[in-house]
PDB file of C-alpha atoms in Angstrom:
ATOM      1  CA  MET A   1     165.691 160.915 166.369  1.00  0.00           C
ATOM      2  CA  ASN A   2     163.108 158.593 166.541  1.00  0.00           C
ATOM      3  CA  TYR A   3     162.585 156.789 169.707  1.00  0.00           C
ATOM      4  CA  SER A   4     160.660 153.132 170.081  1.00  0.00           C
ATOM      5  CA  GLU A   5     157.592 153.966 172.578  1.00  0.00           C
ATOM      6  CA  GLN A   6     159.368 151.196 175.159  1.00  0.00           C
ATOM      7  CA  THR A   7     162.399 153.300 175.097  1.00  0.00           C
ATOM      8  CA  VAL A   8     159.848 157.161 175.753  1.00  0.00           C
ATOM      9  CA  ILE A   9     158.107 155.372 178.544  1.00  0.00           C
ATOM     10  CA  ARG A  10     161.455 153.781 180.138  1.00  0.00           C
ATOM     11  CA  ALA A  11     163.185 157.195 180.299  1.00  0.00           C
ATOM     12  CA  PHE A  12     160.304 158.979 181.402  1.00  0.00           C
ATOM     13  CA  GLN A  13     158.857 156.307 184.003  1.00  0.00           C
ATOM     14  CA  ILE A  14     162.955 157.347 185.691  1.00  0.00           C
ATOM     15  CA  TYR A  15     162.581 161.137 185.296  1.00  0.00           C
ATOM     16  CA  ALA A  16     159.325 160.900 186.942  1.00  0.00           C
ATOM     17  CA  LYS A  17     161.317 158.940 189.702  1.00  0.00           C
ATOM     18  CA  LEU A  18     163.771 161.819 190.006  1.00  0.00           C
ATOM     19  CA  ALA A  19     161.284 164.298 189.790  1.00  0.00           C
ATOM     20  CA  ARG A  20     158.991 162.620 192.701  1.00  0.00           C
ATOM     21  CA  ASP A  21     162.016 161.593 194.723  1.00  0.00           C
ATOM     22  CA  GLY A  22     164.956 163.484 193.328  1.00  0.00           C
ATOM     23  CA  VAL A  23     166.852 160.193 193.599  1.00  0.00           C
ATOM     24  CA  ALA A  24     167.059 157.156 191.585  1.00  0.00           C
ATOM     25  CA  SER A  25     168.494 153.748 192.143  1.00  0.00           C
ATOM     26  CA  LYS A  26     171.658 151.649 190.746  1.00  0.00           C
ATOM     27  CA  GLU A  27     169.668 150.204 188.470  1.00  0.00           C
ATOM     28  CA  THR A  28     168.846 153.481 186.774  1.00  0.00           C
ATOM     29  CA  VAL A  29     172.841 154.752 186.600  1.00  0.00           C
ATOM     30  CA  GLN A  30     173.203 151.523 184.724  1.00  0.00           C
ATOM     31  CA  GLN A  31     171.315 152.066 181.875  1.00  0.00           C
ATOM     32  CA  TYR A  32     171.945 155.889 182.131  1.00  0.00           C
ATOM     33  CA  ARG A  33     175.364 155.037 181.020  1.00  0.00           C
ATOM     34  CA  SER A  34     175.065 152.284 178.665  1.00  0.00           C
ATOM     35  CA  ASP A  35     171.623 152.981 176.745  1.00  0.00           C
ATOM     36  CA  ASP A  36     172.113 156.465 174.355  1.00  0.00           C
ATOM     37  CA  GLU A  37     168.881 156.763 173.840  1.00  0.00           C
ATOM     38  CA  ILE A  38     167.589 156.419 177.450  1.00  0.00           C
ATOM     39  CA  ARG A  39     170.454 158.996 178.208  1.00  0.00           C
ATOM     40  CA  GLY A  40     169.402 161.331 175.526  1.00  0.00           C
ATOM     41  CA  LEU A  41     165.895 161.433 176.637  1.00  0.00           C
ATOM     42  CA  LEU A  42     166.170 161.972 180.175  1.00  0.00           C
ATOM     43  CA  ASP A  43     168.347 164.597 179.597  1.00  0.00           C
ATOM     44  CA  ALA A  44     166.774 166.401 177.489  1.00  0.00           C
ATOM     45  CA  PHE A  45     163.673 166.198 179.823  1.00  0.00           C
ATOM     46  CA  SER A  46     165.580 167.679 182.490  1.00  0.00           C
ATOM     47  CA  ARG A  47     166.892 170.219 180.259  1.00  0.00           C
ATOM     48  CA  GLU A  48     163.047 171.496 180.320  1.00  0.00           C
ATOM     49  CA  VAL A  49     162.476 171.790 183.932  1.00  0.00           C
ATOM     50  CA  ASP A  50     166.136 173.786 184.057  1.00  0.00           C
ATOM     51  CA  CYS A  51     167.789 170.499 186.004  1.00  0.00           C
ATOM     52  CA  VAL A  52     170.453 168.501 184.827  1.00  0.00           C
ATOM     53  CA  VAL A  53     170.736 164.354 185.560  1.00  0.00           C
ATOM     54  CA  VAL A  54     173.787 163.789 187.854  1.00  0.00           C
ATOM     55  CA  GLY A  55     175.288 160.356 188.443  1.00  0.00           C
ATOM     56  CA  THR A  56     177.016 158.496 190.654  1.00  0.00           C
ATOM     57  CA  SER A  57     177.722 154.736 190.654  1.00  0.00           C
ATOM     58  CA  GLU A  58     174.985 154.470 193.040  1.00  0.00           C
ATOM     59  CA  GLN A  59     172.221 156.601 192.303  1.00  0.00           C
ATOM     60  CA  LEU A  60     171.209 159.447 189.835  1.00  0.00           C
ATOM     61  CA  PHE A  61     170.327 162.852 191.124  1.00  0.00           C
ATOM     62  CA  LEU A  62     167.866 165.718 189.346  1.00  0.00           C
ATOM     63  CA  VAL A  63     169.866 169.019 189.900  1.00  0.00           C
ATOM     64  CA  PRO A  64     168.443 172.237 189.814  1.00  0.00           C
ATOM     65  CA  GLU A  65     170.932 174.247 187.332  1.00  0.00           C
ATOM     66  CA  THR A  66     169.286 177.605 187.597  1.00  0.00           C
ATOM     67  CA  LYS A  67     167.167 179.528 189.781  1.00  0.00           C
ATOM     68  CA  LEU A  68     164.316 179.271 186.917  1.00  0.00           C
ATOM     69  CA  SER A  69     164.295 175.619 187.595  1.00  0.00           C
ATOM     70  CA  PRO A  70     160.680 174.330 189.760  1.00  0.00           C
ATOM     71  CA  PHE A  71     162.640 172.049 191.362  1.00  0.00           C
ATOM     72  CA  HIS A  72     165.223 175.381 192.763  1.00  0.00           C
ATOM     73  CA  VAL A  73     165.277 175.430 196.731  1.00  0.00           C
ATOM     74  CA  SER A  74     164.033 179.199 196.959  1.00  0.00           C
ATOM     75  CA  ASN A  75     165.926 181.792 199.733  1.00  0.00           C
ATOM     76  CA  ASP A  76     161.776 181.775 201.745  1.00  0.00           C
ATOM     77  CA  TRP A  77     161.357 178.047 201.680  1.00  0.00           C
ATOM     78  CA  ILE A  78     165.127 177.698 203.595  1.00  0.00           C
ATOM     79  CA  LYS A  79     164.117 180.878 205.577  1.00  0.00           C
ATOM     80  CA  ARG A  80     160.508 179.274 206.479  1.00  0.00           C
ATOM     81  CA  ASN A  81     162.167 175.393 207.036  1.00  0.00           C
ATOM     82  CA  TYR A  82     165.595 175.960 208.706  1.00  0.00           C
ATOM     83  CA  LEU A  83     165.816 179.385 210.593  1.00  0.00           C
ATOM     84  CA  ARG A  84     164.979 181.050 213.076  1.00  0.00           C
ATOM     85  CA  SER A  85     162.056 183.473 212.891  1.00  0.00           C
ATOM     86  CA  GLY A  86     162.819 187.110 211.386  1.00  0.00           C
ATOM     87  CA  ALA A  87     165.819 185.684 209.051  1.00  0.00           C
ATOM     88  CA  THR A  88     167.002 187.942 206.920  1.00  0.00           C
ATOM     89  CA  ASN A  89     168.868 187.584 203.309  1.00  0.00           C
ATOM     90  CA  GLY A  90     172.204 187.849 205.381  1.00  0.00           C
ATOM     91  CA  ASP A  91     171.703 184.799 207.124  1.00  0.00           C
ATOM     92  CA  ILE A  92     170.523 183.366 203.453  1.00  0.00           C
ATOM     93  CA  TYR A  93     174.132 184.525 202.453  1.00  0.00           C
ATOM     94  CA  LEU A  94     175.778 183.705 205.958  1.00  0.00           C
ATOM     95  CA  LEU A  95     174.165 180.420 205.219  1.00  0.00           C
ATOM     96  CA  TYR A  96     175.983 179.863 201.375  1.00  0.00           C
ATOM     97  CA  PHE A  97     178.772 180.880 202.745  1.00  0.00           C
ATOM     98  CA  SER A  98     179.151 178.286 205.157  1.00  0.00           C
ATOM     99  CA  THR A  99     178.296 175.686 202.933  1.00  0.00           C
ATOM    100  CA  ILE A 100     181.018 176.524 200.670  1.00  0.00           C
ATOM    101  CA  ILE A 101     183.683 176.553 203.047  1.00  0.00           C
ATOM    102  CA  LEU A 102     182.664 173.359 204.047  1.00  0.00           C
ATOM    103  CA  PHE A 103     183.210 172.577 200.614  1.00  0.00           C
ATOM    104  CA  GLY A 104     186.243 174.450 200.350  1.00  0.00           C
ATOM    105  CA  SER A 105     187.153 172.553 203.568  1.00  0.00           C
ATOM    106  CA  PHE A 106     187.685 168.865 202.062  1.00  0.00           C
ATOM    107  CA  TYR A 107     189.850 169.979 198.952  1.00  0.00           C
ATOM    108  CA  ASP A 108     193.157 171.066 198.935  1.00  0.00           C
ATOM    109  CA  SER A 109     192.644 173.258 196.120  1.00  0.00           C
ATOM    110  CA  TYR A 110     189.875 175.169 193.922  1.00  0.00           C
ATOM    111  CA  GLN A 111     190.836 172.422 191.123  1.00  0.00           C
ATOM    112  CA  SER A 112     190.799 170.111 193.009  1.00  0.00           C
ATOM    113  CA  GLN A 113     189.075 166.775 191.443  1.00  0.00           C
ATOM    114  CA  GLU A 114     188.834 164.675 194.788  1.00  0.00           C
ATOM    115  CA  PRO A 115     188.939 165.357 198.666  1.00  0.00           C
ATOM    116  CA  THR A 116     191.786 165.548 200.426  1.00  0.00           C
ATOM    117  CA  ARG A 117     190.408 164.407 203.751  1.00  0.00           C
ATOM    118  CA  GLN A 118     187.586 161.936 204.804  1.00  0.00           C
ATOM    119  CA  PHE A 119     186.093 164.180 207.618  1.00  0.00           C
ATOM    120  CA  LEU A 120     185.787 167.841 208.986  1.00  0.00           C
ATOM    121  CA  ARG A 121     184.542 168.388 212.786  1.00  0.00           C
ATOM    122  CA  ILE A 122     182.144 170.918 213.582  1.00  0.00           C
ATOM    123  CA  ASP A 123     184.323 173.028 215.295  1.00  0.00           C
ATOM    124  CA  GLU A 124     186.942 173.179 212.306  1.00  0.00           C
ATOM    125  CA  TRP A 125     184.293 173.959 210.392  1.00  0.00           C
ATOM    126  CA  VAL A 126     183.105 176.941 212.259  1.00  0.00           C
ATOM    127  CA  ARG A 127     186.913 178.185 212.806  1.00  0.00           C
ATOM    128  CA  PHE A 128     187.514 177.748 209.072  1.00  0.00           C
ATOM    129  CA  ILE A 129     184.599 180.069 208.616  1.00  0.00           C
ATOM    130  CA  GLY A 130     186.106 182.734 210.971  1.00  0.00           C
ATOM    131  CA  ASP A 131     189.422 182.138 209.180  1.00  0.00           C
ATOM    132  CA  ARG A 132     187.522 183.078 205.910  1.00  0.00           C
ATOM    133  CA  ILE A 133     185.693 186.018 207.773  1.00  0.00           C
ATOM    134  CA  GLU A 134     189.199 187.283 208.803  1.00  0.00           C
ATOM    135  CA  GLN A 135     190.413 187.539 205.032  1.00  0.00           C
ATOM    136  CA  LEU A 136     187.064 189.158 203.990  1.00  0.00           C
ATOM    137  CA  LYS A 137     187.238 192.071 206.711  1.00  0.00           C
ATOM    138  CA  MET A 138     191.487 192.783 204.854  1.00  0.00           C
ATOM    139  CA  HIS A 139     189.847 194.398 202.260  1.00  0.00           C
ATOM    140  CA  ASP A 140     188.162 197.936 202.654  1.00  0.00           C
ATOM    141  CA  GLU A 141     185.092 198.917 202.413  1.00  0.00           C
ATOM    142  CA  GLU A 142     185.451 200.426 198.627  1.00  0.00           C
ATOM    143  CA  LYS A 143     186.911 197.149 198.022  1.00  0.00           C
ATOM    144  CA  LEU A 144     184.197 194.815 199.338  1.00  0.00           C
ATOM    145  CA  LYS A 145     181.133 197.021 197.578  1.00  0.00           C
ATOM    146  CA  GLN A 146     183.000 196.171 194.277  1.00  0.00           C
ATOM    147  CA  LEU A 147     183.366 192.362 194.867  1.00  0.00           C
ATOM    148  CA  GLU A 148     179.688 192.578 196.060  1.00  0.00           C
ATOM    149  CA  LYS A 149     179.052 193.278 192.287  1.00  0.00           C
ATOM    150  CA  GLU A 150     181.435 190.952 191.181  1.00  0.00           C
ATOM    151  CA  PHE A 151     180.300 187.511 192.671  1.00  0.00           C
ATOM    152  CA  SER A 152     176.753 188.391 193.854  1.00  0.00           C
ATOM    153  CA  TYR A 153     177.444 187.592 197.667  1.00  0.00           C
ATOM    154  CA  ASN A 154     177.002 191.054 200.082  1.00  0.00           C
ATOM    155  CA  TRP A 155     180.468 190.248 201.618  1.00  0.00           C
ATOM    156  CA  SER A 156     179.736 192.945 204.318  1.00  0.00           C
ATOM    157  CA  LEU A 157     176.400 191.357 205.485  1.00  0.00           C
ATOM    158  CA  ILE A 158     177.941 187.813 205.985  1.00  0.00           C
ATOM    159  CA  ILE A 159     180.630 189.462 207.597  1.00  0.00           C
ATOM    160  CA  GLU A 160     177.941 191.506 209.647  1.00  0.00           C
ATOM    161  CA  LYS A 161     176.081 188.422 210.710  1.00  0.00           C
ATOM    162  CA  TRP A 162     178.615 186.229 212.149  1.00  0.00           C
ATOM    163  CA  GLU A 163     180.220 188.412 214.284  1.00  0.00           C
ATOM    164  CA  ASP A 164     176.484 189.385 215.530  1.00  0.00           C
ATOM    165  CA  MET A 165     176.584 185.855 216.470  1.00  0.00           C
ATOM    166  CA  ASP A 166     177.401 184.704 220.102  1.00  0.00           C
ATOM    167  CA  ASP A 167     180.394 183.287 220.685  1.00  0.00           C
ATOM    168  CA  ILE A 168     181.369 183.793 223.987  1.00  0.00           C
ATOM    169  CA  LYS A 169     178.483 181.407 225.395  1.00  0.00           C
ATOM    170  CA  GLU A 170     179.321 178.776 222.650  1.00  0.00           C
ATOM    171  CA  THR A 171     179.704 175.792 225.718  1.00  0.00           C
ATOM    172  CA  ALA A 172     176.570 177.983 227.322  1.00  0.00           C
ATOM    173  CA  LYS A 173     173.513 174.963 227.947  1.00  0.00           C
ATOM    174  CA  LYS A 174     170.422 177.789 227.460  1.00  0.00           C
ATOM    175  CA  GLN A 175     171.328 180.712 224.628  1.00  0.00           C
ATOM    176  CA  SER A 176     169.730 184.235 225.893  1.00  0.00           C
ATOM    177  CA  GLY A 177     166.310 184.900 223.303  1.00  0.00           C
ATOM    178  CA  ASN A 178     167.502 186.981 221.055  1.00  0.00           C
ATOM    179  CA  THR A 179     171.099 185.732 220.334  1.00  0.00           C
ATOM    180  CA  ILE A 180     172.205 182.501 218.136  1.00  0.00           C
ATOM    181  CA  SER A 181     175.729 181.134 218.914  1.00  0.00           C
ATOM    182  CA  ARG A 182     177.709 180.600 216.056  1.00  0.00           C
ATOM    183  CA  LEU A 183     177.600 176.456 216.846  1.00  0.00           C
ATOM    184  CA  SER A 184     173.572 176.661 216.989  1.00  0.00           C
ATOM    185  CA  PHE A 185     173.980 178.564 213.794  1.00  0.00           C
ATOM    186  CA  ILE A 186     176.100 176.089 211.548  1.00  0.00           C
ATOM    187  CA  ASP A 187     173.964 173.303 213.449  1.00  0.00           C
ATOM    188  CA  THR A 188     171.076 174.254 211.331  1.00  0.00           C
ATOM    189  CA  VAL A 189     173.311 174.837 208.953  1.00  0.00           C
ATOM    190  CA  LYS A 190     174.322 171.297 208.789  1.00  0.00           C
ATOM    191  CA  ARG A 191     171.015 170.068 209.358  1.00  0.00           C
ATOM    192  CA  PHE A 192     169.805 171.782 206.011  1.00  0.00           C
ATOM    193  CA  LEU A 193     172.555 170.125 203.980  1.00  0.00           C
ATOM    194  CA  VAL A 194     171.704 166.493 205.969  1.00  0.00           C
ATOM    195  CA  ASP A 195     168.551 167.060 204.353  1.00  0.00           C
ATOM    196  CA  GLN A 196     170.064 167.979 200.851  1.00  0.00           C
ATOM    197  CA  GLU A 197     171.852 164.477 200.815  1.00  0.00           C
ATOM    198  CA  LEU A 198     175.111 166.552 200.821  1.00  0.00           C
ATOM    199  CA  ILE A 199     176.833 165.680 203.662  1.00  0.00           C
ATOM    200  CA  GLN A 200     176.041 162.866 205.978  1.00  0.00           C
ATOM    201  CA  GLU A 201     176.661 162.872 210.042  1.00  0.00           C
ATOM    202  CA  ILE A 202     179.197 159.586 211.156  1.00  0.00           C
ATOM    203  CA  GLY A 203     179.733 160.581 214.950  1.00  0.00           C
ATOM    204  CA  ASN A 204     181.953 162.515 217.492  1.00  0.00           C
ATOM    205  CA  ASP A 205     180.183 166.090 216.267  1.00  0.00           C
ATOM    206  CA  GLU A 206     181.956 164.850 212.789  1.00  0.00           C
ATOM    207  CA  ILE A 207     180.082 164.693 209.071  1.00  0.00           C
ATOM    208  CA  THR A 208     181.773 164.171 205.688  1.00  0.00           C
ATOM    209  CA  LEU A 209     180.700 164.707 201.885  1.00  0.00           C
ATOM    210  CA  THR A 210     178.308 162.252 200.262  1.00  0.00           C
ATOM    211  CA  GLU A 211     178.727 160.710 196.694  1.00  0.00           C
ATOM    212  CA  LYS A 212     176.532 163.555 195.536  1.00  0.00           C
ATOM    213  CA  ALA A 213     178.072 166.591 197.191  1.00  0.00           C
ATOM    214  CA  LYS A 214     181.440 165.024 195.756  1.00  0.00           C
ATOM    215  CA  THR A 215     180.040 164.743 191.987  1.00  0.00           C
ATOM    216  CA  ILE A 216     177.709 167.715 192.232  1.00  0.00           C
ATOM    217  CA  ILE A 217     181.174 169.856 193.224  1.00  0.00           C
ATOM    218  CA  GLN A 218     183.764 168.142 190.841  1.00  0.00           C
ATOM    219  CA  ARG A 219     180.813 169.069 188.198  1.00  0.00           C
ATOM    220  CA  TYR A 220     179.895 172.475 189.408  1.00  0.00           C
ATOM    221  CA  PHE A 221     181.724 174.187 192.291  1.00  0.00           C
ATOM    222  CA  MET A 222     185.035 173.292 190.800  1.00  0.00           C
ATOM    223  CA  GLU A 223     184.184 174.762 187.198  1.00  0.00           C
ATOM    224  CA  VAL A 224     185.583 178.916 186.724  1.00  0.00           C
ATOM    225  CA  GLU A 225     182.188 178.985 184.515  1.00  0.00           C
ATOM    226  CA  TYR A 226     179.796 177.844 187.385  1.00  0.00           C
ATOM    227  CA  ASN A 227     181.515 179.018 190.347  1.00  0.00           C
ATOM    228  CA  LYS A 228     182.461 182.179 188.733  1.00  0.00           C
ATOM    229  CA  GLY A 229     185.880 181.989 190.379  1.00  0.00           C
ATOM    230  CA  ILE A 230     184.097 182.221 194.247  1.00  0.00           C
ATOM    231  CA  PHE A 231     186.670 179.310 195.516  1.00  0.00           C
ATOM    232  CA  GLU A 232     189.239 180.639 194.077  1.00  0.00           C
ATOM    233  CA  PHE A 233     188.213 184.197 195.270  1.00  0.00           C
ATOM    234  CA  ILE A 234     187.539 182.040 199.000  1.00  0.00           C
ATOM    235  CA  TYR A 235     191.168 180.511 198.781  1.00  0.00           C
ATOM    236  CA  GLY A 236     193.440 183.075 196.719  1.00  0.00           C
ATOM    237  CA  PHE A 237     194.966 184.425 199.778  1.00  0.00           C
ATOM    238  CA  GLU A 238     196.615 181.060 201.115  1.00  0.00           C
ATOM    239  CA  ARG A 239     197.804 180.437 197.396  1.00  0.00           C
ATOM    240  CA  GLU A 240     199.293 183.745 197.407  1.00  0.00           C
ATOM    241  CA  GLU A 241     201.278 182.954 200.708  1.00  0.00           C
ATOM    242  CA  ALA A 242     202.150 179.906 199.814  1.00  0.00           C
ATOM    243  CA  TYR A 243     203.966 181.446 196.366  1.00  0.00           C
ATOM    244  CA  ALA A 244     205.196 184.201 198.413  1.00  0.00           C
ATOM    245  CA  GLY A 245     206.945 181.485 200.756  1.00  0.00           C
ATOM    246  CA  ASN A 246     208.456 180.170 198.126  1.00  0.00           C
ATOM    247  CA  GLN A 247     210.127 183.066 196.526  1.00  0.00           C
TER     248      GLN A 247
END
């Protein structure tokens, strides 16, 4: 397809803005949706760096689609910028697990298109993670190893990390040197997600999803092609119990 020089320059200007800031304004949303040529060029530019363009009603975002993307946030980068010194892959696994639980808490089904709650309290988030950990512990060690291969998540290490954290002193003003509380870990996860513009703090220890998060969840987390059934696995117990209860 032949594009005019003006169209190519405009599309590249938007892409450059996305590449630099990760986000572009409402004006670009309108151009992206209304102009097939600009949308086609932007999508092509993004594919070259293993990204996709995701739009809300107010903003466009450049979102890495694979680990090969130069815009992908690496585990080492997360460790350096958010986790305490000496953090391991177990901390990263637990951060990702906590994020999945957070996202799932806003929806009544892993295939929902719209959130069914407006906000979540931090202590509820911690409790929901604990509930899911207990569900994981219902599997024997051999089953967990099988599930680790299936989902590429080290479930045993996630359980171990969570249980090693101190929940006896959650309300203590001062934590001992080598002990991290579950609340303090979740505060770190929260800070990471706020910085990634996926959640927003609304006061009273409450958080809500951003439009960026809702769009990404609908496009990727709710699609089995991308999530590899992880939502269905994590929340499957509830559906099985609900089904059994209706017999």
